[in-house]
Coordinates of C-alpha atoms (C1' of nucleotides) in Angstrom, one line a residue:
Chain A
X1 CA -6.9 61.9 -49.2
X2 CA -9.6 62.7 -46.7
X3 CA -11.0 65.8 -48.2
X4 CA -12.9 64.3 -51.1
X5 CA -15.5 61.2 -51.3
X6 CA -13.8 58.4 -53.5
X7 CA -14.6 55.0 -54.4
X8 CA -17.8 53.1 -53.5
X9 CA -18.8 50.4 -50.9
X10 CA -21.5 48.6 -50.6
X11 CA -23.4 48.5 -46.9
X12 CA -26.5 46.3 -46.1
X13 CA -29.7 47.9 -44.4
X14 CA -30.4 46.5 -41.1
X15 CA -33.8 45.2 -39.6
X16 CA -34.4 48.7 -38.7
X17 CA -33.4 50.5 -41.6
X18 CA -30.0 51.5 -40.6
X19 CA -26.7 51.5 -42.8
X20 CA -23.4 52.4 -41.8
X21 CA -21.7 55.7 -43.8
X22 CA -18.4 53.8 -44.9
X23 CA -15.6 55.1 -42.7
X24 CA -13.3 56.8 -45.1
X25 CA -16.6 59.0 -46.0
X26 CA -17.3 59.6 -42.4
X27 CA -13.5 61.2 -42.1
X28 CA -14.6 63.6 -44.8
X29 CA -17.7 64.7 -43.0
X30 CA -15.8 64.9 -40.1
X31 CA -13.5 67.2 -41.5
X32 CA -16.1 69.2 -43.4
X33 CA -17.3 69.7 -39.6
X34 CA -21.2 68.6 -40.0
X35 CA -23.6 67.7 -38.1
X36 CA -26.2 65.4 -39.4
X37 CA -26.0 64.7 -43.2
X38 CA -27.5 66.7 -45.7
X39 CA -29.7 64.7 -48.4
X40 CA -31.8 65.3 -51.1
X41 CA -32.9 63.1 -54.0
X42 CA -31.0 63.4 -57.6
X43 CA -33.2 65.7 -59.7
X44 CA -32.6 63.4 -62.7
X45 CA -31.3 60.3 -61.5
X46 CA -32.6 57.3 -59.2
X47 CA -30.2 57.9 -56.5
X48 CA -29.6 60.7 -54.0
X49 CA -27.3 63.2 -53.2
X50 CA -25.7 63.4 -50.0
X51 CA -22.7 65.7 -48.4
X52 CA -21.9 67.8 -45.8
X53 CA -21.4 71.5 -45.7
X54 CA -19.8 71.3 -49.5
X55 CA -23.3 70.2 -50.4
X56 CA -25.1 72.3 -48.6
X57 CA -23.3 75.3 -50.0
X58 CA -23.7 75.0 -53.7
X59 CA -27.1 74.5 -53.0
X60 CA -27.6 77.8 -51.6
X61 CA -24.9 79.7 -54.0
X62 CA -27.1 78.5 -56.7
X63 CA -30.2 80.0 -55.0
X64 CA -29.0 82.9 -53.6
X65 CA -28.4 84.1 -57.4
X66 CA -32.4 84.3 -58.0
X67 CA -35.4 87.0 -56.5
X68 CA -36.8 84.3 -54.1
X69 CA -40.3 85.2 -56.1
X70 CA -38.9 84.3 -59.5
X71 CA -40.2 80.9 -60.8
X72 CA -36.8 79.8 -60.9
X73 CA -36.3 80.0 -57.3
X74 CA -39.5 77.9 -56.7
X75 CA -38.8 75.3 -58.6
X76 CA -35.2 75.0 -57.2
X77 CA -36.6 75.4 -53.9
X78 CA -39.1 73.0 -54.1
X79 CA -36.8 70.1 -55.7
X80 CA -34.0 70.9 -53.7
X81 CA -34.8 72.2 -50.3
X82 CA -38.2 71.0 -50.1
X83 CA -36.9 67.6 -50.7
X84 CA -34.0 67.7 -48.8
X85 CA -33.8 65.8 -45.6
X86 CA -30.8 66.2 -42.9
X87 CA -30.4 62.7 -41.7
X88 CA -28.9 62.2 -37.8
X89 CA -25.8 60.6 -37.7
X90 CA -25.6 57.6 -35.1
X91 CA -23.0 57.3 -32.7
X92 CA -21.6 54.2 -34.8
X93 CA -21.8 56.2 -37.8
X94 CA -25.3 55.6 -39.2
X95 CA -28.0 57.1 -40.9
X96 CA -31.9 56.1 -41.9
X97 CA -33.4 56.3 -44.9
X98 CA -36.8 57.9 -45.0
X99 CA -39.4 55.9 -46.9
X100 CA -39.5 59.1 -49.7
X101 CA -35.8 58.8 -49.7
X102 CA -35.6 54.3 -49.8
X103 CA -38.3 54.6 -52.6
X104 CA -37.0 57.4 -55.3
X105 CA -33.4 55.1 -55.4
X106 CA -35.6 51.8 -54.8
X107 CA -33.6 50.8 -52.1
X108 CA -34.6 47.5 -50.2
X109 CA -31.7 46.2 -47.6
X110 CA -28.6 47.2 -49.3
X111 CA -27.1 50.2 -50.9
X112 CA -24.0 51.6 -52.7
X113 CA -22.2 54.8 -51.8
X114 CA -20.4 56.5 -54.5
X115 CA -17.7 59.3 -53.8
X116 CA -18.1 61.9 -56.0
X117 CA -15.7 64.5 -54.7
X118 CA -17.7 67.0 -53.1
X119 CA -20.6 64.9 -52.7
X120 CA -20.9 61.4 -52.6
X121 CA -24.3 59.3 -53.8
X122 CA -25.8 56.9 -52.5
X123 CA -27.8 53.8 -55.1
X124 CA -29.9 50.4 -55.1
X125 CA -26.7 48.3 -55.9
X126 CA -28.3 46.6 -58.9
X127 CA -28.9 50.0 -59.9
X128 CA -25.6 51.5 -59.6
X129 CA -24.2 49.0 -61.5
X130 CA -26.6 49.3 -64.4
X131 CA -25.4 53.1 -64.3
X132 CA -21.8 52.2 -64.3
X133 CA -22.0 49.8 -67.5
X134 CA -24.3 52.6 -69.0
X135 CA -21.3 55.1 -67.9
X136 CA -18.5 52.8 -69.3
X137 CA -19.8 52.3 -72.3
X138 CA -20.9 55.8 -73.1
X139 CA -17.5 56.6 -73.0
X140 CA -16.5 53.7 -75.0
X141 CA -19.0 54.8 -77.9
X142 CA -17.4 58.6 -77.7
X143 CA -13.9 57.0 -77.6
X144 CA -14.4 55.2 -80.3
X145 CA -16.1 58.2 -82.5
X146 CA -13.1 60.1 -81.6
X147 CA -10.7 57.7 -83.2
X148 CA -7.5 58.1 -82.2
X149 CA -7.5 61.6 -81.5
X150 CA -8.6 60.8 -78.0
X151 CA -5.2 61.5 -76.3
X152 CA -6.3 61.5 -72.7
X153 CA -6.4 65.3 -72.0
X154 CA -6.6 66.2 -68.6
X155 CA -10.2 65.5 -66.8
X156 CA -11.1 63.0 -70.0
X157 CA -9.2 60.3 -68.6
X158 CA -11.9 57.5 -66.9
X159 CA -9.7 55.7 -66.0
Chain B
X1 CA -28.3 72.5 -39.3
X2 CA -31.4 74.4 -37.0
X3 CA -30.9 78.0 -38.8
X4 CA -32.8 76.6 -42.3
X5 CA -36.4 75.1 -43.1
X6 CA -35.5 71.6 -45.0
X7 CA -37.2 69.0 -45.9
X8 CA -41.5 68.1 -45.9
X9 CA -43.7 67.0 -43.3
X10 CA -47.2 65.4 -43.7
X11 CA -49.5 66.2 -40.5
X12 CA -53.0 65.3 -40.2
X13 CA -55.2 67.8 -38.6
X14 CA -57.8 66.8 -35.7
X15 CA -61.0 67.1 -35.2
X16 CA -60.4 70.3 -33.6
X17 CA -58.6 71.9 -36.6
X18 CA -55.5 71.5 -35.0
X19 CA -52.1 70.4 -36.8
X20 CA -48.9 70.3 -35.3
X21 CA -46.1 72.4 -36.9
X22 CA -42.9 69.9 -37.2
X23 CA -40.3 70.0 -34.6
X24 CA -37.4 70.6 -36.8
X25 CA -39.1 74.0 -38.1
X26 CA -40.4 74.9 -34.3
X27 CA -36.1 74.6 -33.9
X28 CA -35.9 77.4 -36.5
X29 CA -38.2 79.4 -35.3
X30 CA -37.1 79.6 -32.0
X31 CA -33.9 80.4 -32.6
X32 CA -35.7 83.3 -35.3
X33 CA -37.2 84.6 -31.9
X34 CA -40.9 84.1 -33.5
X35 CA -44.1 85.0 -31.7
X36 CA -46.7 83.4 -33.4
X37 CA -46.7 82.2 -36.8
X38 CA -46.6 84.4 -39.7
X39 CA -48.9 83.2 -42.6
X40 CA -50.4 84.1 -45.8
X41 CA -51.6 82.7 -48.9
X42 CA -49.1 82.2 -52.0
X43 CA -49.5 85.0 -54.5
X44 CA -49.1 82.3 -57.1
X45 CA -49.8 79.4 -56.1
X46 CA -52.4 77.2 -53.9
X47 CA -50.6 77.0 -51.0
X48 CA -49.3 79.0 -47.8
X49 CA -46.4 80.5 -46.8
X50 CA -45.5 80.6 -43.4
X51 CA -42.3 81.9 -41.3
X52 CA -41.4 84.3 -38.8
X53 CA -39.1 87.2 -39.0
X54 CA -36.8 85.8 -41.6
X55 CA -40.1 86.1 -43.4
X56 CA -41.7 89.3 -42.2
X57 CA -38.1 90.7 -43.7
X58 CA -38.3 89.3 -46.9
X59 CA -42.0 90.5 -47.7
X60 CA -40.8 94.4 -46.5
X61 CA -37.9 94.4 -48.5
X62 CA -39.4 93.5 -51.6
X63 CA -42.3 95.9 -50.8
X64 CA -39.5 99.0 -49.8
X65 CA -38.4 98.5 -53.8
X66 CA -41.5 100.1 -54.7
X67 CA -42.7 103.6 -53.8
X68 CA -45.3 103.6 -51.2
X69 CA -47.8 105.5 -54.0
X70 CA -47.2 103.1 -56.8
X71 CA -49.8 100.6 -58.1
X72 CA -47.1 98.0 -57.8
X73 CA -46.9 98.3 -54.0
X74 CA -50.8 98.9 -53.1
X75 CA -51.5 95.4 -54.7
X76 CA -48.6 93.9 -53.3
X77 CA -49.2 95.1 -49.6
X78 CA -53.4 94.4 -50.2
X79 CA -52.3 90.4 -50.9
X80 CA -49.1 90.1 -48.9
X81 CA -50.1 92.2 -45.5
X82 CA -53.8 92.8 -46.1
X83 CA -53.9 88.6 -45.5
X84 CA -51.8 87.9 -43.6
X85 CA -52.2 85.9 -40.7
X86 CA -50.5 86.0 -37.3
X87 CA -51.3 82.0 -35.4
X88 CA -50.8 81.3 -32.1
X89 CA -49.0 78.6 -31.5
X90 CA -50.3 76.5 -28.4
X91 CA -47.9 74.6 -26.0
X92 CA -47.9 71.3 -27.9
X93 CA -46.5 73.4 -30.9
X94 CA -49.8 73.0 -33.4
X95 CA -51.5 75.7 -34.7
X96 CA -55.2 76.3 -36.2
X97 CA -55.5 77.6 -40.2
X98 CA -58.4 79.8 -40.4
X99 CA -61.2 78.6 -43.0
X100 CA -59.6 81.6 -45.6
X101 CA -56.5 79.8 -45.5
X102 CA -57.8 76.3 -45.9
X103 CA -59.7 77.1 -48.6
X104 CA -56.8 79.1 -50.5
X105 CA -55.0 75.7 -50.1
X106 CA -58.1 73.0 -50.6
X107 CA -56.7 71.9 -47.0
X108 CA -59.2 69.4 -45.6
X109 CA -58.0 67.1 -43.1
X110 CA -53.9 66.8 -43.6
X111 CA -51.3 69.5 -44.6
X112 CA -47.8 69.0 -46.2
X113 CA -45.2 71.1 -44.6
X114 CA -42.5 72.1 -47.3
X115 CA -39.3 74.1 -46.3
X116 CA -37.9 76.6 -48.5
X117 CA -34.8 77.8 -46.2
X118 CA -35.7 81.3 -44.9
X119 CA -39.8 80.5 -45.1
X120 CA -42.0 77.2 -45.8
X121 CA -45.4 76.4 -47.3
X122 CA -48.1 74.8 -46.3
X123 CA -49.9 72.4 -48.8
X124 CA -52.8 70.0 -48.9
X125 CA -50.7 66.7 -49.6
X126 CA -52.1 65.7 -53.3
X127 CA -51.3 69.1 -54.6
X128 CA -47.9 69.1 -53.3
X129 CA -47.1 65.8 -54.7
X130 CA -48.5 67.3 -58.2
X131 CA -46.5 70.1 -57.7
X132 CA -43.3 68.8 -56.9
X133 CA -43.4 66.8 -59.9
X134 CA -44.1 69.8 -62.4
X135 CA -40.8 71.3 -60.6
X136 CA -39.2 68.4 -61.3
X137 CA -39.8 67.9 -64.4
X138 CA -39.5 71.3 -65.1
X139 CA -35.9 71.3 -64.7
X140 CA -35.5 67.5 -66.6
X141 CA -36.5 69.8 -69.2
X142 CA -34.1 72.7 -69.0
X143 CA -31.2 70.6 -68.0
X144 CA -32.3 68.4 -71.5
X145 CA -31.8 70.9 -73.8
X146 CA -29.0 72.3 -72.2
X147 CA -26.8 69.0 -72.4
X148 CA -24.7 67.9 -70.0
X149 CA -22.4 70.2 -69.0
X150 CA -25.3 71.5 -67.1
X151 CA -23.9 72.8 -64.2
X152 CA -27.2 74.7 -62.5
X153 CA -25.9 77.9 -62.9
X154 CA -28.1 80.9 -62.8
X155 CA -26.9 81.6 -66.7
X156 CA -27.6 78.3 -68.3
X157 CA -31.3 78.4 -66.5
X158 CA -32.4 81.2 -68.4
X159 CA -35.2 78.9 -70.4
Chain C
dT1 C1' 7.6 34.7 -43.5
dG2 C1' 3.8 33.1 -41.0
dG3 C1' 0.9 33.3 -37.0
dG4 C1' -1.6 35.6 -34.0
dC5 C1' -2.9 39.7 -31.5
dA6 C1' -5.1 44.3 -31.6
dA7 C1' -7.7 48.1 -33.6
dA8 C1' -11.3 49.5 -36.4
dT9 C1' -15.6 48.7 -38.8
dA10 C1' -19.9 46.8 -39.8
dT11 C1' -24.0 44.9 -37.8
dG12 C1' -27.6 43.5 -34.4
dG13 C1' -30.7 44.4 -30.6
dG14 C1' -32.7 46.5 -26.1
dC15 C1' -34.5 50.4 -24.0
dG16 C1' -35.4 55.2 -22.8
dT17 C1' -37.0 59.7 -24.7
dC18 C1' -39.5 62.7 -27.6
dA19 C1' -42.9 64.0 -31.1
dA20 C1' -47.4 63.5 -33.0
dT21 C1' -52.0 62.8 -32.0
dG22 C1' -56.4 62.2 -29.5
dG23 C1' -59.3 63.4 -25.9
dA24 C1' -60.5 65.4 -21.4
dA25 C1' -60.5 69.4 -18.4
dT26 C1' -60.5 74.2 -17.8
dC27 C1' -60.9 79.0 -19.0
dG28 C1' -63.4 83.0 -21.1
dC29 C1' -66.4 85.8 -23.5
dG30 C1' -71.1 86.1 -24.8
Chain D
dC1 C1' -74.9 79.1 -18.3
dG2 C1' -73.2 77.5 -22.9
dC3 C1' -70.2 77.1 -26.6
dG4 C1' -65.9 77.8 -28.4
dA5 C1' -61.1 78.2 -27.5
dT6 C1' -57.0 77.1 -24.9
dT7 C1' -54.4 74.3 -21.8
dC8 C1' -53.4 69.9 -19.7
dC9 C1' -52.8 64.9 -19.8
dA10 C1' -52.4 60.1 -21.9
dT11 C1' -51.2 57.0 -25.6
dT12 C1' -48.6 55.3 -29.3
dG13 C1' -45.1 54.7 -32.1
dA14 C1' -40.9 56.3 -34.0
dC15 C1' -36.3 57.4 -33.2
dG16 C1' -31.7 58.2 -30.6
dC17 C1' -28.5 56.3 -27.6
dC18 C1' -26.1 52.6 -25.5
dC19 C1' -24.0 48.1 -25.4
dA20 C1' -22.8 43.6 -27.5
dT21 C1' -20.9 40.8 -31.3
dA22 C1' -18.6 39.7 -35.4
dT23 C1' -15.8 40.2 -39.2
dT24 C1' -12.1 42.4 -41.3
dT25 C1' -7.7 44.8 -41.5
dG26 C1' -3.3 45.8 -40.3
dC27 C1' 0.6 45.4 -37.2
dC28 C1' 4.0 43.2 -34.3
dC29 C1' 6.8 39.8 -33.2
dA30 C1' 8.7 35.3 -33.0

DNA sequence: TGGGCAAATATGGGCGTCAATGGAATCGCG
DNA sequence: CGCGATTCCATTGACGCCCATATTTGCCCA
């Protein structure tokens, strides 16, 4: 499975700001041939997005489908690529966090990177896990609403 | 990843007027084949846009979808290349906004470089930060009332 | 089955290079 | 000759690369 971002780890910052990508991420980038890796802040969550080309991509498809003089377009534009940052990749694997970046997640000295198929993300820990309960029991609650009629269809299955 | 303006820089400018353009966007346009910096003010906003031929191209094409008569494309030509701007860009890469320019933007004494892939803007810092915000929120709010299955595309943004 | 060896990964630090910035020197038109 | 504009040079600080260490993981073999 080195074609999609799965599971999380949890890397600490060193004294200069430096964390390593986790490795079985690293083989994805690899073989999504990158170079440097492509970040941008979660429009409307405290974390950021990060990827390779897959990332990158999307992010243009979804631009290229308005006049770059729409209102549309600038907003995108501005959120996504004007946010964006393509972080160098050290020869040990890596990256720094810009202060913009460090402060939207409120990361400190550790953070958590999440696989997310295409994309992975990348949280404050503490954070992540307040997202995961949150996550969980959403899902709980709609379970639950459902009754028993929740039979596990394909793609509904958390777990 | 040198073919795309990402990212924002904050530069100060010195007390010659003088602000360096970042390196990562010198990288893009070099490899555009620039000659000078090509820069106007925003037709909708207080800001600059900036570029090289990846821009000169955009602003003819959307002028050759108008007849050369119509009203349409004498205002667009009077504000896109009746002000426009052609910079030089001295050997330490920095370049020197005219007083027309600063004043469209309110730049004083720092600028905020912001990439939008084929072009970027130039903003005085505050009003970038203001800006980026009302984008931001901006699409909080679409994505809101379109629910969760919100997946960006160019349909579901219609609002 | 248990121990230990080896490979990979995460982490820490030193140092050279480059970008941003400030100021001096030089050029050029009036 | 003078003032503004352009080029040249110096400083500072951030960042990239290299090497060292450690902690883990998995493998091999006795």
């Amino acid at each position: 499975m080195t074609d999609r971002f799965v599971s999380n780890f949890t890397n600490r910052l060193d004294a200069k700001g430096r964390v390593s990508i986790p490795a079985s991420f690293r083989a994805v980038l690899a073989k999504d041939g990158y170079e440097g890796l492509y970040v941008h802040p979660s429009l409307d969550l405290e974390a950021l997005d990060a990827g390779g080309h897959a990332l990158r991509a999307t992010i243009d498809d979804i631009l290229s489908r308005f006049s770059p003089f729409s209102d549309e377009w600038e907003s995108l534009s501005t959120a996504l690529n004007g946010t964006s940052e393509v972080l160098k990749v050290d020869p040990e694997g890596r990256i720094m966090l810009s202060g913009t970046l460090r402060a939207h997640a409120g990361i400190v000295d550790a953070v958590t990177f999440v696989g997310h198929g295409h994309k992975f993300q990348i949280w404050e820990p503490a954070r992540f896990q307040a997202h995961l309960e949150a996550a969980r029991s959403r899902l709980r609650n709609v379970k639950r609403t459902l009754g028993s009629h929740m039979t596990m269809t394909p793609g509904a299955t958390g777990a």
